[in-house]
C-alpha positions as MATLAB code, in Angstrom:
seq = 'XXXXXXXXXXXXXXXXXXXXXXXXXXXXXXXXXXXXXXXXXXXXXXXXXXXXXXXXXXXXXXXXXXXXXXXXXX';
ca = [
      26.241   -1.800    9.857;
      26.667   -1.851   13.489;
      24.641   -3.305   16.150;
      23.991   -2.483   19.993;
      22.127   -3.848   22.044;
      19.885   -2.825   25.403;
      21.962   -4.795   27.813;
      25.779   -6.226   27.572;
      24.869   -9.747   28.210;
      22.932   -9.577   25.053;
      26.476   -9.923   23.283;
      27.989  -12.189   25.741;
      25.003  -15.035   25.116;
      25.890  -14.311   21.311;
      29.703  -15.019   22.047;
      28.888  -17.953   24.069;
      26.343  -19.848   21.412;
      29.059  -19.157   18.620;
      31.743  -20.860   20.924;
      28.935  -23.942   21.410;
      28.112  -23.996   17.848;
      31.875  -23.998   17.423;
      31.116  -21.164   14.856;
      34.928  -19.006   14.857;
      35.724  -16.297   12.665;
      39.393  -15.704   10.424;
      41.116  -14.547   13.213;
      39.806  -17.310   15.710;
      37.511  -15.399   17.668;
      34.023  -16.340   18.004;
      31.863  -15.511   14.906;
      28.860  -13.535   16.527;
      28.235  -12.391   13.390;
      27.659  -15.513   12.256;
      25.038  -16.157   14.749;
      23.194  -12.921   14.923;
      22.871  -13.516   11.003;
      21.461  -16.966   11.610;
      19.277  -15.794   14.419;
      17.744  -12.752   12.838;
      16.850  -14.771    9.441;
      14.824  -17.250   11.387;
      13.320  -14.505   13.172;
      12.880  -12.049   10.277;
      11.557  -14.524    7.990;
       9.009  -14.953   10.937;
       8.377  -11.614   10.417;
       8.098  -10.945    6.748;
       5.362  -14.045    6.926;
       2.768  -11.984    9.515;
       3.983  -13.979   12.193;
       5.992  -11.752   14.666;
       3.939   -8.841   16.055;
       5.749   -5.467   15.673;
       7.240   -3.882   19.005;
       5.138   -2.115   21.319;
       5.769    1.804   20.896;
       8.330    3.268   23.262;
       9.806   -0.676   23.892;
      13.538    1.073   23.645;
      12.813    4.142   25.441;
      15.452    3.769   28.074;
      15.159    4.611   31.501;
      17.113    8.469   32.175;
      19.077    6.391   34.766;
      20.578    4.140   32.565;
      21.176    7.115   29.580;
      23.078    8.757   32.416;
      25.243    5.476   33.554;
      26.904    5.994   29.552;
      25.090    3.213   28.149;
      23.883    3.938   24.388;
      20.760    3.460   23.118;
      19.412    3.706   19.823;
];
């Protein structure tokens, strides 16, 4: 599975809470993966109760600007 997200500093808050939870993976590079899986249980758990509302429609509908600056979107 692979993740993107809307902006870059998405990933780089997910680096930096793995380096404060002192969370590090094999190769001793921060595990993000280890946080995003923490982080989406909580929040899909949430979820699966009726708690979390479901996106609006169009929420990842990018601006053409940024589609044309190379970032992806999915």
């Amino acid at each position: 599975m692979t993740i993107t997200f809307s902006t870059h500093t998405i990933s780089e808050r997910i680096r930096d809470l793995a380096q404060r939870w002192s969370l590090y993976a094999a190769n001793g590079r921060p595990n993000s993966s280890a946080v995003v899986e923490h982080l989406l249980r909580l929040g899909l758990e949430r979820a699966e109760r009726g708690e979390v509302a479901p996106p609006d429609p169009g929420w990842d509908n990018p601006p053409r600007d940024q589609q044309q600056a190379g970032e992806q979107w999915f």
